Amino acid sequence: KILERYRGAVPSFNDDIQGTGAVALAGIIAAINAGGGSGSKKMSDQRFLFYGAGAATLGIVRLLRRYLESVGMSADERASAIIAMDSKGIVHDGRSDLTDGKSELALSTAAVSALGIADLLGADLADVIQQVKPTILIGTSGQAGAFTEPAIRAMAASAAAPLIWPLSNPTSCAEATPSDIFAWSDGRAVVATGSPFDPVMVDGTSRTISQANNVYIFPGVGLAAIAGRLKSIPDEAFTVAAKTLAALTAKSAPAGGALYPPLADLRSISRAIAIAVIEAGAAAGWASAA
């Protein structure tokens, strides 16, 4: 509510919503470009399942929808590509208990029908995965252990290299540990977390555990707001930040399957994001062209 009240009046943003959305989108783009998810490298071939329907999921979904539209996915395709669950099951517009944020995440009746999940609206995570076959599972629930072995094995059966991201923090609230995710997915999962984890040995290879840390995003956007004299900070700024970060990941080619550049490069990362945001804002009229 605070974000919506002030975002048009002063240059402001909510890092929990927009920063989380941007860093997650950047990692998704990097992972898909590297062959994660369905393995096709096409966003249109991915299906996203979010476990948790709070501010973090809302931020990710808002930016994800913008990005999917920008790559040519139709409104109907986007409507059925993104599913959110909470403690009561699938978030859909037939529920009477949805807050403003959750209602924005709700599947329409038409999407529920198209997905064939009318009988699974209150089902558990593993059953939903078996039916909808997502390629990407993201946890923001704060519920430790929510990604059970049956759920992760169902993800491994649904995608060649499923993205399984327990983003809740601190570590004690992570939906699963990276070591369990690798063990239950036969080492095929692409893992990112919200808290720091040590690398995991998988079949003799050290796998880096990428941390989807908002620090990759907010310094660059903040610098852009000051240096570019931004009149406002629209969602487009965070889409630009996400694309820039994903491109930097590809350029740095981090070892061990990391989805983000090294944090040691944060100063140059922030500078690159700030420049990209100012250039986009100048072109669109919400940043100074000077």
Coordinates of C-alpha atoms in Angstrom, one line a residue:
K1 CA 0.0 0.0 0.0
I2 CA 2.9 2.4 0.8
L3 CA 4.5 1.6 -2.6
E4 CA 1.3 2.3 -4.5
R5 CA 0.6 5.5 -2.5
Y6 CA 4.0 7.1 -3.1
R7 CA 5.5 5.6 -6.3
G8 CA 4.0 8.3 -8.5
A9 CA 4.7 11.2 -6.2
V10 CA 8.4 10.6 -5.4
P11 CA 11.1 8.4 -6.8
S12 CA 10.6 5.4 -4.5
F13 CA 10.5 1.6 -4.6
N14 CA 9.9 -1.4 -2.4
D15 CA 12.9 -3.7 -2.4
D16 CA 11.1 -6.7 -1.0
I17 CA 8.7 -6.5 -3.9
Q18 CA 10.5 -5.0 -6.8
G19 CA 14.1 -5.8 -5.9
T20 CA 13.2 -9.4 -5.2
G21 CA 11.3 -9.5 -8.5
A22 CA 14.2 -8.2 -10.4
V23 CA 16.9 -10.5 -9.0
A24 CA 14.7 -13.5 -9.4
L25 CA 13.8 -12.6 -13.0
A26 CA 17.5 -12.1 -13.8
G27 CA 18.3 -15.6 -12.5
I28 CA 15.4 -17.1 -14.4
I29 CA 16.6 -15.5 -17.6
A30 CA 20.2 -16.7 -17.0
A31 CA 19.1 -20.2 -16.1
I32 CA 16.8 -20.6 -19.1
N33 CA 19.4 -19.3 -21.5
A34 CA 21.8 -21.9 -20.1
G35 CA 19.3 -24.7 -20.8
G36 CA 17.6 -24.9 -17.5
G37 CA 13.9 -25.7 -17.1
S38 CA 12.4 -27.4 -20.1
G39 CA 15.8 -27.3 -21.8
S40 CA 14.4 -25.5 -24.8
K41 CA 15.8 -22.0 -23.9
K42 CA 12.3 -20.6 -24.7
M43 CA 10.3 -18.8 -22.0
S44 CA 7.1 -19.9 -23.7
D45 CA 8.0 -23.5 -22.9
Q46 CA 8.3 -22.9 -19.2
R47 CA 5.6 -23.2 -16.5
F48 CA 6.1 -21.4 -13.2
L49 CA 4.8 -22.6 -9.8
F50 CA 5.2 -20.4 -6.7
Y51 CA 4.8 -21.8 -3.3
G52 CA 3.9 -18.8 -1.1
A53 CA 1.7 -15.9 -2.2
G54 CA 3.0 -12.9 -0.4
A55 CA 4.9 -9.7 -1.3
A56 CA 7.9 -11.6 -2.7
T57 CA 5.9 -13.7 -5.1
L58 CA 3.9 -10.7 -6.1
G59 CA 7.0 -8.8 -7.0
I60 CA 8.4 -11.7 -9.1
V61 CA 5.2 -12.4 -10.9
R62 CA 4.6 -8.7 -11.8
L63 CA 8.0 -8.5 -13.5
L64 CA 7.8 -12.0 -14.9
R65 CA 4.5 -11.1 -16.6
R66 CA 6.0 -8.0 -18.1
Y67 CA 8.9 -10.0 -19.4
L68 CA 6.8 -12.8 -20.8
E69 CA 4.7 -10.2 -22.7
S70 CA 7.9 -8.6 -24.1
V71 CA 9.0 -12.0 -25.6
G72 CA 5.7 -12.4 -27.4
M73 CA 3.6 -14.6 -25.1
S74 CA -0.1 -13.9 -25.4
A75 CA -2.4 -13.0 -22.5
D76 CA -3.9 -16.4 -22.4
E77 CA -0.5 -18.1 -22.4
R78 CA 0.7 -15.9 -19.6
A79 CA -2.5 -16.6 -17.6
S80 CA -1.9 -20.3 -17.5
A81 CA 1.9 -20.2 -17.3
I82 CA 2.1 -18.8 -13.7
I83 CA 0.4 -20.6 -10.7
A84 CA 0.7 -19.6 -7.1
M85 CA -0.1 -21.6 -4.0
D86 CA -0.5 -20.8 -0.3
S87 CA -1.4 -22.7 2.8
K88 CA -4.9 -23.2 1.5
G89 CA -3.9 -24.5 -1.9
I90 CA -4.0 -22.9 -5.4
V91 CA -4.7 -19.2 -5.5
H92 CA -7.7 -18.8 -7.8
D93 CA -10.4 -16.2 -8.3
G94 CA -13.1 -18.5 -6.9
R95 CA -11.7 -18.0 -3.4
S96 CA -13.3 -15.4 -1.1
D97 CA -10.3 -15.0 1.2
L98 CA -7.9 -13.2 -1.1
T99 CA -6.3 -9.9 -0.2
D100 CA -5.5 -7.3 -2.8
G101 CA -2.0 -8.8 -3.4
K102 CA -3.2 -12.4 -3.6
S103 CA -6.1 -11.5 -5.9
E104 CA -3.5 -10.2 -8.4
L105 CA -1.9 -13.7 -8.4
A106 CA -5.2 -15.6 -8.7
L107 CA -5.8 -18.0 -11.6
S108 CA -9.0 -17.2 -13.6
T109 CA -11.8 -19.8 -13.9
A110 CA -10.8 -20.2 -17.5
A111 CA -7.2 -20.9 -16.6
V112 CA -8.2 -23.4 -14.0
S113 CA -10.3 -25.2 -16.6
A114 CA -7.5 -25.1 -19.2
L115 CA -5.0 -26.5 -16.8
G116 CA -7.4 -29.3 -15.7
I117 CA -6.9 -28.6 -12.0
A118 CA -10.5 -27.9 -10.8
D119 CA -10.2 -31.0 -8.6
L120 CA -6.8 -30.0 -7.2
L121 CA -7.5 -26.5 -5.9
G122 CA -6.9 -27.6 -2.3
A123 CA -4.3 -30.3 -3.1
D124 CA -0.8 -30.5 -1.7
L125 CA 2.3 -29.4 -3.6
A126 CA 3.4 -32.8 -4.9
D127 CA -0.1 -33.5 -6.4
V128 CA -0.3 -30.1 -8.1
I129 CA 3.2 -30.6 -9.6
Q130 CA 2.2 -34.0 -11.0
Q131 CA -0.7 -32.5 -12.7
V132 CA 0.6 -29.1 -14.1
K133 CA 4.2 -30.3 -14.7
P134 CA 6.0 -27.0 -13.9
T135 CA 9.5 -26.5 -15.1
I136 CA 10.2 -23.9 -12.4
L137 CA 9.3 -24.1 -8.7
I138 CA 10.0 -21.1 -6.5
G139 CA 9.4 -21.0 -2.7
T140 CA 8.7 -17.8 -0.8
S141 CA 6.5 -19.4 1.9
G142 CA 8.9 -19.3 4.9
Q143 CA 8.0 -22.9 5.6
A144 CA 11.1 -25.1 6.2
G145 CA 10.8 -28.4 4.5
A146 CA 7.9 -27.4 2.3
F147 CA 9.6 -28.9 -0.7
T148 CA 9.3 -32.5 0.2
E149 CA 11.0 -35.4 -1.5
P150 CA 7.8 -36.4 -3.4
A151 CA 7.4 -32.8 -4.6
I152 CA 11.0 -32.6 -5.8
R153 CA 10.9 -36.0 -7.5
A154 CA 7.7 -34.8 -9.3
M155 CA 9.6 -31.7 -10.5
A156 CA 12.4 -33.9 -11.8
A157 CA 9.8 -35.9 -13.7
S158 CA 8.4 -32.7 -15.2
A159 CA 11.5 -31.1 -16.6
A160 CA 14.9 -31.9 -17.9
A161 CA 16.7 -29.5 -15.6
P162 CA 14.0 -28.1 -13.2
L163 CA 14.6 -24.8 -11.5
I164 CA 14.0 -25.5 -7.8
W165 CA 14.5 -22.3 -5.7
P166 CA 13.9 -22.3 -2.0
L167 CA 14.1 -18.5 -1.6
S168 CA 12.8 -18.1 1.9
N169 CA 15.3 -16.8 4.5
P170 CA 16.9 -17.1 6.9
T171 CA 18.4 -20.5 6.3
S172 CA 16.2 -22.2 8.9
C173 CA 13.1 -21.2 6.8
A174 CA 14.4 -22.6 3.5
E175 CA 11.8 -24.8 1.8
A176 CA 14.6 -27.4 1.2
T177 CA 18.3 -27.7 1.4
P178 CA 20.4 -27.7 -1.8
S179 CA 21.8 -31.1 -0.9
D180 CA 18.4 -32.7 -0.7
I181 CA 17.2 -31.0 -3.9
F182 CA 20.2 -32.4 -5.8
A183 CA 19.7 -35.9 -4.2
W184 CA 16.0 -36.1 -5.0
S185 CA 16.3 -34.7 -8.5
D186 CA 19.2 -37.0 -9.5
G187 CA 21.5 -34.0 -9.7
R188 CA 19.5 -32.4 -12.5
A189 CA 18.0 -29.4 -10.6
V190 CA 19.2 -25.8 -11.1
V191 CA 19.2 -24.4 -7.6
A192 CA 19.2 -20.9 -6.2
T193 CA 18.4 -19.9 -2.6
G194 CA 17.5 -16.9 -0.6
S195 CA 20.1 -17.6 2.1
P196 CA 23.8 -18.4 1.5
F197 CA 24.7 -22.1 1.2
D198 CA 28.0 -23.8 0.7
P199 CA 28.7 -25.5 -2.6
V200 CA 27.5 -29.1 -2.9
M201 CA 29.3 -32.0 -4.5
V202 CA 27.2 -33.7 -7.1
D203 CA 28.6 -36.8 -8.9
G204 CA 32.1 -35.5 -8.2
T205 CA 31.5 -32.0 -9.4
S206 CA 31.2 -29.0 -7.1
R207 CA 27.9 -27.1 -7.7
T208 CA 27.7 -23.5 -6.8
I209 CA 24.6 -22.5 -4.9
S210 CA 23.5 -19.1 -6.3
Q211 CA 22.0 -16.7 -3.8
A212 CA 19.2 -14.6 -5.3
N213 CA 20.3 -11.5 -3.3
N214 CA 18.6 -8.2 -3.7
V215 CA 22.0 -6.5 -3.3
Y216 CA 22.6 -7.2 -7.0
I217 CA 19.7 -4.8 -7.8
F218 CA 18.9 -2.0 -5.3
P219 CA 22.3 -0.2 -5.4
G220 CA 22.2 0.2 -9.2
V221 CA 18.6 1.3 -9.2
G222 CA 19.3 3.8 -6.4
L223 CA 22.3 5.1 -8.2
A224 CA 20.1 5.6 -11.3
A225 CA 17.5 7.4 -9.3
I226 CA 20.1 9.9 -8.1
A227 CA 22.4 10.3 -11.1
G228 CA 19.6 10.2 -13.6
R229 CA 17.3 12.5 -11.6
L230 CA 14.4 10.0 -12.1
K231 CA 11.0 11.5 -11.9
S232 CA 9.7 8.1 -10.8
I233 CA 10.9 4.5 -10.6
P234 CA 8.5 2.4 -12.6
D235 CA 8.5 -1.4 -12.9
E236 CA 10.3 -0.9 -16.2
A237 CA 13.4 0.1 -14.3
F238 CA 13.5 -3.2 -12.6
T239 CA 12.9 -5.2 -15.8
V240 CA 15.9 -3.3 -17.3
A241 CA 17.9 -4.1 -14.2
A242 CA 17.0 -7.8 -14.4
K243 CA 18.0 -8.0 -18.1
T244 CA 21.2 -6.2 -17.4
L245 CA 22.2 -8.5 -14.6
A246 CA 21.3 -11.6 -16.6
A247 CA 23.6 -10.4 -19.4
L248 CA 26.4 -9.8 -17.0
T249 CA 26.0 -13.3 -15.7
A250 CA 26.4 -14.7 -19.3
K251 CA 29.4 -12.4 -19.8
S252 CA 31.2 -13.4 -16.6
A253 CA 30.6 -17.2 -17.2
P254 CA 30.8 -18.0 -13.5
A255 CA 32.1 -21.5 -12.6
G256 CA 30.0 -24.3 -11.1
G257 CA 26.7 -23.3 -12.7
A258 CA 26.2 -20.0 -10.8
L259 CA 23.2 -17.9 -11.9
Y260 CA 24.7 -14.5 -10.9
P261 CA 28.1 -12.8 -11.3
P262 CA 30.5 -12.8 -8.3
L263 CA 29.5 -10.4 -5.6
A264 CA 33.0 -9.1 -5.7
D265 CA 32.0 -7.4 -8.9
L266 CA 29.1 -5.5 -7.2
R267 CA 30.5 -2.0 -7.9
S268 CA 30.7 -2.6 -11.7
I269 CA 27.4 -4.5 -11.7
S270 CA 25.7 -1.5 -10.0
R271 CA 27.2 0.9 -12.4
A272 CA 26.1 -1.1 -15.4
I273 CA 22.5 -1.4 -14.0
A274 CA 22.4 2.3 -13.3
I275 CA 23.5 3.3 -16.8
A276 CA 21.0 0.9 -18.4
V277 CA 18.2 2.2 -16.2
I278 CA 19.0 5.8 -17.0
E279 CA 19.2 5.2 -20.7
A280 CA 15.9 3.4 -20.7
G281 CA 14.3 6.1 -18.6
A282 CA 15.7 8.9 -20.8
A283 CA 14.2 7.1 -23.9
A284 CA 10.8 6.7 -22.2
G285 CA 10.7 10.1 -20.5
W286 CA 11.0 9.2 -16.8
A287 CA 14.7 10.0 -16.5
S288 CA 16.8 13.0 -17.3
A289 CA 18.4 12.8 -20.7
A290 CA 21.3 15.0 -19.5

